[in-house]
């Protein structure tokens, strides 16, 4: 038995899971010993929930900052303390991390050491909300658990094999050659979907699939028989769909306007586009879809409508990249739970042959398309932690 600790560190959250594995055959062979999440990191108070493999709550606690803010480092220290006091930490064979940006060089999972970390730190400007929080825990664990191998799994890796024409911006060659290309993100989520989907279809060839990872971060990926062909995200995780607080695709001329005519600094523009835009910016209420769906305010509806409109347009674009579409898969927090969003998106894509069954969608069934719909519509829960554990176990085998 190998126990794998998975760390999936986001901008204000730290998810973790301890998974056990008897053999390396299937993604679902892992047993979950426990898993949990710190949320609200970077503020004065954070919330921790830990559950066992059956979903029973083992710990539900609030942590307050002692001097400054309760951040990812404080969370990791508290997690390790809980593990030492309540579990047998000596069983951990390896630690797997989700790393948002691997740049041009890191396409496959890699053993993380000081040299690799130094390299990955140079990519922080390309994913400023995420990369520092992905790398911080690795550095801490290199000191606190030096004997346990750590493996980095990259969100960009799944897209690395896309055709160069799908990756290139129409910029001068030297910039493309220097790595200013579309990388695409949420790759671990899409890889999980691509590996699980054949079992739902009962055949290995899945055809032309558009997967919609709709969570706080949101993107779409076009896959041909499980291989990434195109994605809505680009050089950074700012491009593509509007997200909780990120703007998604905008005219680059608008950025120039903010810098020149509005006199904003690069830092201010960065904050605006990463933290004050998207659902939060448009609604002026919240970046959280649940809040917006519950709100009576017209601006909440406008934010949801814009989110849905952009998804419909991008599905059209990715269908063109694939030469048609056979299946649409919804996943992540909004995709798995927000039936009204799925219904509105499906309605806007009827011209593609997408027909969503209202009752199946409301009930949250796995296949929500009408019988006889030319395009299958699916809701498949993603599981980045399992994907990371699988890669880590393979790497350390
Ligand atoms: P994620 O980043 O995958 O955890 O997804 C977070 C997003 O999912 C937030 O916008 C949540 O509001 C949204 N979400 C989670 N549960 C629901 C739900 N039951 N209905 C609507 N949105 C939800």
Tab-separated table of N, CA and C and ligand atoms in Angstrom, residues 215-216 288-290 293 332-334 337-338, ligand 1:
chain	number	residue	atom	x	y	z
A	215	UNK	N	-15.938	26.584	-12.564
A	215	UNK	CA	-15.820	26.757	-11.114
A	215	UNK	C	-15.480	28.213	-10.865
A	216	UNK	N	-14.771	28.491	-9.763
A	216	UNK	CA	-14.290	29.868	-9.568
A	216	UNK	C	-13.429	30.285	-10.748
A	288	UNK	N	-19.475	34.613	-6.477
A	288	UNK	CA	-19.921	33.254	-6.197
A	288	UNK	C	-21.270	33.013	-6.882
A	289	UNK	N	-21.316	31.998	-7.728
A	289	UNK	CA	-22.515	31.744	-8.535
A	289	UNK	C	-23.750	31.504	-7.675
A	290	UNK	N	-23.570	30.807	-6.539
A	290	UNK	CA	-24.743	30.555	-5.676
A	290	UNK	C	-25.399	31.862	-5.257
A	293	UNK	N	-27.316	33.411	-8.227
A	293	UNK	CA	-28.562	32.721	-8.601
A	293	UNK	C	-29.659	32.979	-7.570
A	332	UNK	N	-16.963	20.712	-12.420
A	332	UNK	CA	-16.547	21.695	-11.389
A	332	UNK	C	-17.770	22.327	-10.714
A	333	UNK	N	-17.540	23.189	-9.734
A	333	UNK	CA	-18.591	23.671	-8.823
A	333	UNK	C	-19.862	24.125	-9.521
A	334	UNK	N	-19.736	24.991	-10.512
A	334	UNK	CA	-20.920	25.493	-11.207
A	334	UNK	C	-21.445	24.426	-12.171
A	337	UNK	N	-23.218	21.650	-10.247
A	337	UNK	CA	-24.315	21.970	-9.316
A	337	UNK	C	-25.348	22.973	-9.803
A	338	UNK	N	-25.003	23.817	-10.757
A	338	UNK	CA	-25.909	24.903	-11.133
A	338	UNK	C	-26.759	24.495	-12.347
B	1	LIG	P1	-15.099	25.350	-7.619
B	1	LIG	O1	-14.070	26.396	-7.920
B	1	LIG	O2	-15.081	24.200	-8.566
B	1	LIG	O3	-15.097	24.910	-6.179
B	1	LIG	O4	-16.537	26.045	-7.846
B	1	LIG	C1	-16.950	27.151	-7.091
B	1	LIG	C2	-18.180	27.752	-7.761
B	1	LIG	O5	-19.222	26.770	-7.803
B	1	LIG	C3	-18.745	28.963	-7.017
B	1	LIG	O6	-19.128	29.981	-7.921
B	1	LIG	C4	-19.986	28.366	-6.353
B	1	LIG	O7	-20.993	29.340	-6.143
B	1	LIG	C5	-20.424	27.378	-7.406
B	1	LIG	N1	-21.376	26.430	-6.821
B	1	LIG	C6	-21.123	25.460	-5.929
B	1	LIG	N2	-22.266	24.820	-5.573
B	1	LIG	C7	-23.270	25.424	-6.267
B	1	LIG	C8	-24.685	25.246	-6.352
B	1	LIG	N3	-25.302	24.309	-5.633
B	1	LIG	N4	-25.382	26.052	-7.191
B	1	LIG	C9	-24.774	27.000	-7.907
B	1	LIG	N5	-23.437	27.224	-7.879
B	1	LIG	C10	-22.696	26.449	-7.078
